[in-house]
PDB file of C-alpha atoms in Angstrom:
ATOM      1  CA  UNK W  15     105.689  94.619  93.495  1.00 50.00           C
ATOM      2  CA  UNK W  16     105.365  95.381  96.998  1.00 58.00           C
ATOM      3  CA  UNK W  17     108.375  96.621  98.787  1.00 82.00           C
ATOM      4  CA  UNK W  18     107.584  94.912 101.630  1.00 92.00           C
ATOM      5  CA  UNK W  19     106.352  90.894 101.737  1.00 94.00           C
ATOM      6  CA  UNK W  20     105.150  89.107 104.545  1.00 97.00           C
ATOM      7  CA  UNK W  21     105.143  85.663 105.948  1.00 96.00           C
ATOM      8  CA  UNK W  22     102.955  83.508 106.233  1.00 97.00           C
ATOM      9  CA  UNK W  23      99.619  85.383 104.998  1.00 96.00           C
ATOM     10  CA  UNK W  24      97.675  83.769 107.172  1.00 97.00           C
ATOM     11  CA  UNK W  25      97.991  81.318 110.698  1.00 97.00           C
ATOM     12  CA  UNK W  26      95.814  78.992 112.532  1.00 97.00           C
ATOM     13  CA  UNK W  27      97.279  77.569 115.751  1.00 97.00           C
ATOM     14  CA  UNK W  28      96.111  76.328 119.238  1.00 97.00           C
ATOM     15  CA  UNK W  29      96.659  78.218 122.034  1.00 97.00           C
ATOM     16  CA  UNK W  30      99.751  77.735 124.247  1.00 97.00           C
ATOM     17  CA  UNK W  31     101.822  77.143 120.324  1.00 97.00           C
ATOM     18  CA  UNK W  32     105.266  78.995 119.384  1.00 98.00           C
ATOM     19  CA  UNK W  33     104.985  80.729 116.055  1.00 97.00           C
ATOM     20  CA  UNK W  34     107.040  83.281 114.174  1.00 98.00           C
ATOM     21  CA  UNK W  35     106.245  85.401 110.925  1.00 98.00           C
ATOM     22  CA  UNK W  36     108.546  86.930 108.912  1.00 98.00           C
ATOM     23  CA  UNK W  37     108.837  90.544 107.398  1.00 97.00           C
ATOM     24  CA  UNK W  38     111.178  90.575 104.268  1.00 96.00           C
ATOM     25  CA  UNK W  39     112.167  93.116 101.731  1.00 93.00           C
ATOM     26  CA  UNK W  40     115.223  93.159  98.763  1.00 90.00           C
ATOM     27  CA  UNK W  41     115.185  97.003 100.387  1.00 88.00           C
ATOM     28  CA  UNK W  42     117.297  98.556 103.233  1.00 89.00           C
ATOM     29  CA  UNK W  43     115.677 100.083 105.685  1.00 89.00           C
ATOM     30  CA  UNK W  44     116.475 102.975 108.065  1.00 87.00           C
ATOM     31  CA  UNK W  45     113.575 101.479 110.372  1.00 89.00           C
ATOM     32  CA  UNK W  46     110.836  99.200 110.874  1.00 92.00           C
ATOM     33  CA  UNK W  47     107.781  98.452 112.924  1.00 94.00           C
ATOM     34  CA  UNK W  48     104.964  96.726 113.655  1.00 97.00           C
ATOM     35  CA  UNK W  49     101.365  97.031 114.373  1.00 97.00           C
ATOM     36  CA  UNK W  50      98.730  94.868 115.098  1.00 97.00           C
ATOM     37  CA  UNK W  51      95.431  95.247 114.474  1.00 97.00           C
ATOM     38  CA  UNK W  52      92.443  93.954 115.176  1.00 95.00           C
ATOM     39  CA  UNK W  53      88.594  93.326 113.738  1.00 90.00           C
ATOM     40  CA  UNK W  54      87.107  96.675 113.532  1.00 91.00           C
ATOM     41  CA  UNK W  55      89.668  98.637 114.700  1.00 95.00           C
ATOM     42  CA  UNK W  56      92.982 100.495 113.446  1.00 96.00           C
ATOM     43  CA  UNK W  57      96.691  99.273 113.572  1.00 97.00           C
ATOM     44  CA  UNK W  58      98.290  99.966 116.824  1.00 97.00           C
ATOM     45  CA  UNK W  59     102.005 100.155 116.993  1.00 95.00           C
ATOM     46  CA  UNK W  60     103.627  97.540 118.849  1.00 97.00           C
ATOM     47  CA  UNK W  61     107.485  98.007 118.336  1.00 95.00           C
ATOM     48  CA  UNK W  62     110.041 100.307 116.566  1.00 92.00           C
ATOM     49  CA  UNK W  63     113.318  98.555 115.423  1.00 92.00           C
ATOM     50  CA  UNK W  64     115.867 100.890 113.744  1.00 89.00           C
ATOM     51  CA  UNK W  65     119.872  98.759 114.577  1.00 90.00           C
ATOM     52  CA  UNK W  66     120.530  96.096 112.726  1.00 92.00           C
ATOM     53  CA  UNK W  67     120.354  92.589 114.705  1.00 95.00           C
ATOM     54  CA  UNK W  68     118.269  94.658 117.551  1.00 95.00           C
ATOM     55  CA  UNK W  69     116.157  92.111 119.341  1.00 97.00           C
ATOM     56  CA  UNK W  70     113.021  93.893 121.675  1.00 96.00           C
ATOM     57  CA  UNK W  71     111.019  91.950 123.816  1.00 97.00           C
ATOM     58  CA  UNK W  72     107.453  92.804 124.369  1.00 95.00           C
ATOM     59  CA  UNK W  73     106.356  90.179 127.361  1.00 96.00           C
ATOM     60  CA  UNK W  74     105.387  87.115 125.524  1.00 97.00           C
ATOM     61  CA  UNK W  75     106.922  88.988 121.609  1.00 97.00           C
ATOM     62  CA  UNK W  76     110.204  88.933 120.528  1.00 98.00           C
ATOM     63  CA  UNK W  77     110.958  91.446 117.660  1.00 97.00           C
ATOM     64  CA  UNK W  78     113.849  90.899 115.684  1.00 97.00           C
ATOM     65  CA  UNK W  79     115.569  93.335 112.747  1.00 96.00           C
ATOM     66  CA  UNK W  80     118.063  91.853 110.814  1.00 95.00           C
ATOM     67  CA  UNK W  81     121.715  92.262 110.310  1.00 95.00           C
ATOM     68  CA  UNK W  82     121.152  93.712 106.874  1.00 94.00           C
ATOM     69  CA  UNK W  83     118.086  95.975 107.553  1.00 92.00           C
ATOM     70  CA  UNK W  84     115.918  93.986 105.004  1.00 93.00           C
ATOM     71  CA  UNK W  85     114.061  91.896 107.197  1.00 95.00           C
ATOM     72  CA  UNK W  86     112.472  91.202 110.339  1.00 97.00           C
ATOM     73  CA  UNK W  87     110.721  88.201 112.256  1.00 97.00           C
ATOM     74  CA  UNK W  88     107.795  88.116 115.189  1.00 98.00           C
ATOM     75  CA  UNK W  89     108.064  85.241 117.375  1.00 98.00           C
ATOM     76  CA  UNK W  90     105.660  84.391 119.798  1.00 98.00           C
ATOM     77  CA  UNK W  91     105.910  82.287 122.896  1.00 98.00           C
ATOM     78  CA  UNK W  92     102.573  80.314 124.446  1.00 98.00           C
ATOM     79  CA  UNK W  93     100.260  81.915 122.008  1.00 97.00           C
ATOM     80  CA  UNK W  94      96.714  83.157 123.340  1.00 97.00           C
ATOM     81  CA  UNK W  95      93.458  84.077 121.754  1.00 96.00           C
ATOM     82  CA  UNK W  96      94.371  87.762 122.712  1.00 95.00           C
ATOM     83  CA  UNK W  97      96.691  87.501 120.276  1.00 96.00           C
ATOM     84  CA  UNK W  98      94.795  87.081 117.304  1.00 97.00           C
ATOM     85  CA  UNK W  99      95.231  89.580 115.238  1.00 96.00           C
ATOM     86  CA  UNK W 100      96.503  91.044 111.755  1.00 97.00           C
ATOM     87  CA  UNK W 101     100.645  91.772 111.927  1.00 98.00           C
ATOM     88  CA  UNK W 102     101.448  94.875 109.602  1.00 97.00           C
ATOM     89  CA  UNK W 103     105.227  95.271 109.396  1.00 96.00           C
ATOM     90  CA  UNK W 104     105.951  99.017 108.160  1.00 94.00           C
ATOM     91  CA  UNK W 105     109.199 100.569 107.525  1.00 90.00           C
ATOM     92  CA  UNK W 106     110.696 103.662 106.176  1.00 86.00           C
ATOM     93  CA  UNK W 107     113.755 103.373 103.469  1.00 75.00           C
ATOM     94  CA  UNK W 108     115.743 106.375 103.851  1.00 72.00           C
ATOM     95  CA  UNK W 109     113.658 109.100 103.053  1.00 66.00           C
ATOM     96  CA  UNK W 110     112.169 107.394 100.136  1.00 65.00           C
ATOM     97  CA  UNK W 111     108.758 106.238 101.644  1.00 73.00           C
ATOM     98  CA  UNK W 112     107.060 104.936 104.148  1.00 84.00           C
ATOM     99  CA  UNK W 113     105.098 101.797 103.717  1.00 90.00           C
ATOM    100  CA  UNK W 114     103.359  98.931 105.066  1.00 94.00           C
ATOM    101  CA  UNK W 115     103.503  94.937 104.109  1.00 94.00           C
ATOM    102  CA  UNK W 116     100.373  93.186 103.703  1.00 95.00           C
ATOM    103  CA  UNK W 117     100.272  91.696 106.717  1.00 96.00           C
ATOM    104  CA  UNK W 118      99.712  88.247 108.617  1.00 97.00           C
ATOM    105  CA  UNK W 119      96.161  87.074 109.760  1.00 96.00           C
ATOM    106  CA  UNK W 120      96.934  85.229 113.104  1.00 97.00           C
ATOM    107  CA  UNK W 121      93.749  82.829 114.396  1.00 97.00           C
ATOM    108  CA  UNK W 122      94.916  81.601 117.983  1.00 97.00           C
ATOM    109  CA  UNK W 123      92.216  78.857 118.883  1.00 96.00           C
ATOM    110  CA  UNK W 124      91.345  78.003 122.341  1.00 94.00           C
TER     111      UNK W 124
ATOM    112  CA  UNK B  13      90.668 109.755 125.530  1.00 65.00           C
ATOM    113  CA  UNK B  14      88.980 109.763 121.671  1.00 78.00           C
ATOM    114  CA  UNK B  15      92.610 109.901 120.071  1.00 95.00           C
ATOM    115  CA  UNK B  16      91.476 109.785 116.118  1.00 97.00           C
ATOM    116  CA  UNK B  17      88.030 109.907 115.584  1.00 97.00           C
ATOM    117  CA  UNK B  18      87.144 109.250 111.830  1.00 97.00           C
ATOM    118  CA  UNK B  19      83.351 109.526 110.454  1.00 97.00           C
ATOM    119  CA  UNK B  20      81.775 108.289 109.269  1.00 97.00           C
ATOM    120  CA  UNK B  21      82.084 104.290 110.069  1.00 97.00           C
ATOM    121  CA  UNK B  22      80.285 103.044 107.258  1.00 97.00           C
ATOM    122  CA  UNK B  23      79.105 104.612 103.651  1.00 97.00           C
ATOM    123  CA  UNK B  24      77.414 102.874 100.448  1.00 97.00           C
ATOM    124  CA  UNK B  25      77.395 105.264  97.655  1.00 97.00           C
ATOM    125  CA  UNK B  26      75.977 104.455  94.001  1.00 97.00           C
ATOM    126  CA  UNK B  27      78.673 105.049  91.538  1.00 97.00           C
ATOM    127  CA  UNK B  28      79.412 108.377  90.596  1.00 97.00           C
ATOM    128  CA  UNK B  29      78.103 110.218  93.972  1.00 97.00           C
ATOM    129  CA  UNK B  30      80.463 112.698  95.871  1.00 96.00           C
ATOM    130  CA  UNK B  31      81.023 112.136  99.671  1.00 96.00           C
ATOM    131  CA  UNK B  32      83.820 113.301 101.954  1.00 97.00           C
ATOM    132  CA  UNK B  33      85.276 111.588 105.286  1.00 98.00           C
ATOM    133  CA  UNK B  34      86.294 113.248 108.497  1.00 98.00           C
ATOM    134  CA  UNK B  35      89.060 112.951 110.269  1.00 98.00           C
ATOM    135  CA  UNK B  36      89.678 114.749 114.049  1.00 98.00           C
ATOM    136  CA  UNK B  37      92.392 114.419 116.045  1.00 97.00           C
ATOM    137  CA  UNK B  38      92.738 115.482 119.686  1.00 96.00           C
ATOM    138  CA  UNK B  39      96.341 115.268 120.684  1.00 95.00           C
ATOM    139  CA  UNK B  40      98.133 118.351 118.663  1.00 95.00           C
ATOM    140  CA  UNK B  41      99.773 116.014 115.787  1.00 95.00           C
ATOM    141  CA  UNK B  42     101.576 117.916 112.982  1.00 94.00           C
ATOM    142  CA  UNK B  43     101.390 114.845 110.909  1.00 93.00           C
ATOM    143  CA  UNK B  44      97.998 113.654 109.300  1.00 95.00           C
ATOM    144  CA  UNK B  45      97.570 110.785 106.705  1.00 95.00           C
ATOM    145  CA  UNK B  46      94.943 108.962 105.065  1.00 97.00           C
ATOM    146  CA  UNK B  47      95.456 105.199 103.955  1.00 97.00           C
ATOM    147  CA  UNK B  48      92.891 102.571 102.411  1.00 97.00           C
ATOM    148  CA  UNK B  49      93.142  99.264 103.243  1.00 97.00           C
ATOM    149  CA  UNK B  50      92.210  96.455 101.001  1.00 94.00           C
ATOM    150  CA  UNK B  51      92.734  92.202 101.105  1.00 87.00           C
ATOM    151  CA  UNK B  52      96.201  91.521 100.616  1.00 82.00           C
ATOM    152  CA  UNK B  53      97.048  94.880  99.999  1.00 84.00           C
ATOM    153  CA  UNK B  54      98.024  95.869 103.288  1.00 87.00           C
ATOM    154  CA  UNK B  55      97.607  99.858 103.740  1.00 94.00           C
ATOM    155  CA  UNK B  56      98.235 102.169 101.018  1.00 94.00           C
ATOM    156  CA  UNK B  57      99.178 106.259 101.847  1.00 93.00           C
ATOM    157  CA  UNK B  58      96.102 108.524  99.388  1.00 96.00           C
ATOM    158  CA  UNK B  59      96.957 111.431 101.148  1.00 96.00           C
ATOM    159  CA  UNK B  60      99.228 113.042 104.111  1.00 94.00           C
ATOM    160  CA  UNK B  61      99.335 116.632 105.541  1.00 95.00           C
ATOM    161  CA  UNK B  62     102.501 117.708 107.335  1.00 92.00           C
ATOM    162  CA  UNK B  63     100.717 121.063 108.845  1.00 93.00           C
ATOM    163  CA  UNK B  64      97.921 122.926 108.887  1.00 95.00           C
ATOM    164  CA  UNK B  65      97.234 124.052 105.120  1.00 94.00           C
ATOM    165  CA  UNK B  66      99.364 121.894 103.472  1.00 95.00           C
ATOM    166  CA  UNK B  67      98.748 118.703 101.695  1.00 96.00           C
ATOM    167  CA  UNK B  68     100.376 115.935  99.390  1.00 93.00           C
ATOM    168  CA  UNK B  69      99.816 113.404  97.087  1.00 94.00           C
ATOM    169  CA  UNK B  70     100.854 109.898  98.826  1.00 92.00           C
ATOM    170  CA  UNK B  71     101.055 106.262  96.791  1.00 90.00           C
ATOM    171  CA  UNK B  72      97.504 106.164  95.333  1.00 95.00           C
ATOM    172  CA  UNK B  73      95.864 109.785  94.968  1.00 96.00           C
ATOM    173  CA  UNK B  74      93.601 109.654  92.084  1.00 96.00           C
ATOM    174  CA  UNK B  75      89.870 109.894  92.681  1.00 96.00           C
ATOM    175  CA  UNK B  76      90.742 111.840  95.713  1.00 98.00           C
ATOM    176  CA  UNK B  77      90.984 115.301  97.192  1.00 97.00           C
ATOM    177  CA  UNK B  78      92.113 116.371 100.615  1.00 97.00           C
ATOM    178  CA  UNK B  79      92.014 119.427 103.164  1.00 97.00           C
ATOM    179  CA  UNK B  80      93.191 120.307 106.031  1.00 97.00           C
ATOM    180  CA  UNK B  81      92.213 124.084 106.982  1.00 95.00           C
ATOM    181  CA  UNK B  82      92.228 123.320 111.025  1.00 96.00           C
ATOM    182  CA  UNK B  83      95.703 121.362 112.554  1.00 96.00           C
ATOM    183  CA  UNK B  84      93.100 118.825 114.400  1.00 97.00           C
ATOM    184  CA  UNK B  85      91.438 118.244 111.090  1.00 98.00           C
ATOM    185  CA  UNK B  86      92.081 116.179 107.721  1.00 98.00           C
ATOM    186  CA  UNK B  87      89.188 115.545 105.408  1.00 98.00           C
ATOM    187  CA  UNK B  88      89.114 113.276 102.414  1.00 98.00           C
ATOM    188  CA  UNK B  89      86.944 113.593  99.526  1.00 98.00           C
ATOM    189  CA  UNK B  90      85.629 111.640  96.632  1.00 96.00           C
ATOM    190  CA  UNK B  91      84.112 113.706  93.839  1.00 92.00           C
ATOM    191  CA  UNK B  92      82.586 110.625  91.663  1.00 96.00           C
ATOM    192  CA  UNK B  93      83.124 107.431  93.702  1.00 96.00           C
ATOM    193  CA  UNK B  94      83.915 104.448  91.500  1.00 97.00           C
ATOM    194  CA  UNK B  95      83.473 100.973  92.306  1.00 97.00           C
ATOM    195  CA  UNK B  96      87.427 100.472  92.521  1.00 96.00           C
ATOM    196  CA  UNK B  97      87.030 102.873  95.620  1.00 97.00           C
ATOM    197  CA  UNK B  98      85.130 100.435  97.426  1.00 97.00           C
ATOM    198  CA  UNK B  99      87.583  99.888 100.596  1.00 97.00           C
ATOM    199  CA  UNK B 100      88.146 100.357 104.510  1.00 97.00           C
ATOM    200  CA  UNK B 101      89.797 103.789 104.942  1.00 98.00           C
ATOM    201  CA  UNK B 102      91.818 104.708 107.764  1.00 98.00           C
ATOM    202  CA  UNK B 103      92.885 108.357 108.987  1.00 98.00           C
ATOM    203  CA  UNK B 104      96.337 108.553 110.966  1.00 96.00           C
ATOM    204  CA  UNK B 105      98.206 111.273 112.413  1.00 95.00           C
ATOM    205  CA  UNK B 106     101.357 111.573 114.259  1.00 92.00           C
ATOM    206  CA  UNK B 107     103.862 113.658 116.437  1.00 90.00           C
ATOM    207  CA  UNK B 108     107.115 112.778 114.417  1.00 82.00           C
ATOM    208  CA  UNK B 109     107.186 112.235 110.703  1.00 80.00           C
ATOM    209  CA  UNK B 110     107.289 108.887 109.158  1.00 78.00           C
ATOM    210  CA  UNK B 111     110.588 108.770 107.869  1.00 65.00           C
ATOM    211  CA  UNK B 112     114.008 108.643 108.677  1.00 59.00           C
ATOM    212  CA  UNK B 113     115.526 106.918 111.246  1.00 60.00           C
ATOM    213  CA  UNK B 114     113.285 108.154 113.932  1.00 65.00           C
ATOM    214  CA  UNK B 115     110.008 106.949 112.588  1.00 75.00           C
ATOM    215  CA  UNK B 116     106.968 108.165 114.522  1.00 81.00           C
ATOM    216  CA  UNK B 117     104.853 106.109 115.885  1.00 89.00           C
ATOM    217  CA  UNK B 118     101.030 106.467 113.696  1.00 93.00           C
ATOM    218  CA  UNK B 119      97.607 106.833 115.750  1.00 96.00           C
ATOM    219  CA  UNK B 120      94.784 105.490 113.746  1.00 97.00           C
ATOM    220  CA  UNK B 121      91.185 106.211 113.930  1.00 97.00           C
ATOM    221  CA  UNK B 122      88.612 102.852 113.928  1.00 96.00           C
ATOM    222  CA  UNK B 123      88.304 103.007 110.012  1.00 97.00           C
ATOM    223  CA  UNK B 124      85.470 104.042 107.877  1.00 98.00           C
ATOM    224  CA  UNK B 125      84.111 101.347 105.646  1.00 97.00           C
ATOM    225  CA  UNK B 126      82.902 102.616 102.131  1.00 97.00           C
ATOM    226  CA  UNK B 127      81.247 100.477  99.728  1.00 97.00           C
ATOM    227  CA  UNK B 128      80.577 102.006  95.894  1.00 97.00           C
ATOM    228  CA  UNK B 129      77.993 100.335  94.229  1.00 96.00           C
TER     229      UNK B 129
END
């Protein structure tokens, strides 16, 4: 059982479409990110959320952490092909580990 | 800027043959981990260092061995690769630990692809 679960695995859409995925755990945590990654390369970190309800706003990303600290959501606005990607939430639950969901595979299609 | 360089990129070993990955770091990280990655799995800790000389066990350890005798360096072995070790590994490090409230931010290398046959 993963501690983390994400949402959906995997999503095709055209460009210019909203989307969101989902991050969800039955755990609280004391933080969360996310990374994207893409073919070939390594995760890089996009955002660090650590108040519950915090929003961030990364241009065309909204982060969200929620109220509880067991979940978290990734909307985008007027998707591009730039952002195709894999979406790795990670979080840390209070000392006991670190770890990382398995991720969303994002197609955006021109 | 290299940032984490990890070799090497790609590895097919027959089953039972010993091989060890390198890790190398250029920006004076503390922190030092080693994940696999596999479908659906998302990334799994094997290893992490939190200083030169030390090491620990992470999530999935077996079949593995670590070092890490210089700070910019963290190498992971396999002693008799198995088929089950057939994965994408990936070699972090980072400035602030990974836990806690301020959660550091990871650096990983480009991955080093390792099929066991």
């Amino acid at each position: 059982t993963q501690l983390l679960e994400q949402s959906p695995q995997f999503l095709s859409i055209q460009e210019g479409e909203n989307l969101t995925v989902y991050c969800n755990s039955s755990s609280v945590f004391s933080s969360l990110q996310w990374y994207r990654q893409e073919p070939g390369e390594g995760p890089v970190l996009l955002v660090t959320v650590v108040t519950g309800g915090e929003v961030k706003k990364l241009k065309r990303l909204t982060f969200q952490f929620g109220d509880a600290r067991k979940d978290s959501s990734l909307h985008i606005t007027a998707a591009q092909p730039g952002d195709t990607g894999l979406y790795l939430c990670a979080g840390e639950n209070y000392g006991q580990n670190f770890v990382f969901g398995p991720g969303t595979r994002l197609s955006v299609l021109p | 800027n290299a940032g984490v360089t990890q070799t090497p990129k790609f590895r097919v070993l027959k089953t039972g043959q010993s091989m060890t990955l390198l890790c190398a770091q250029d920006m004076n990280h503390e922190y030092m981990y080693w994940y696999r990655q596999d479908p659906g799995m998302g990334l799994r800790l094997i290893h992490y260092s939190v200083g030169e000389g030390t090491t620990a066990k992470g999530e999935v350890p077996d079949g593995y061995n670590v070092s890490r005798l210089k700070k910019q360096n963290f190498l992971l072995g396999l002693e008799s690769a198995a088929p089950s070790q057939t994965s994408v590994y990936f070699c972090a490090s980072s400035r602030i630990w990974t836990g806690g409230f301020n959660t550091g931010e990871l650096f990983f290398g480009e991955g080093s692809r390792l099929t066991v046959l």
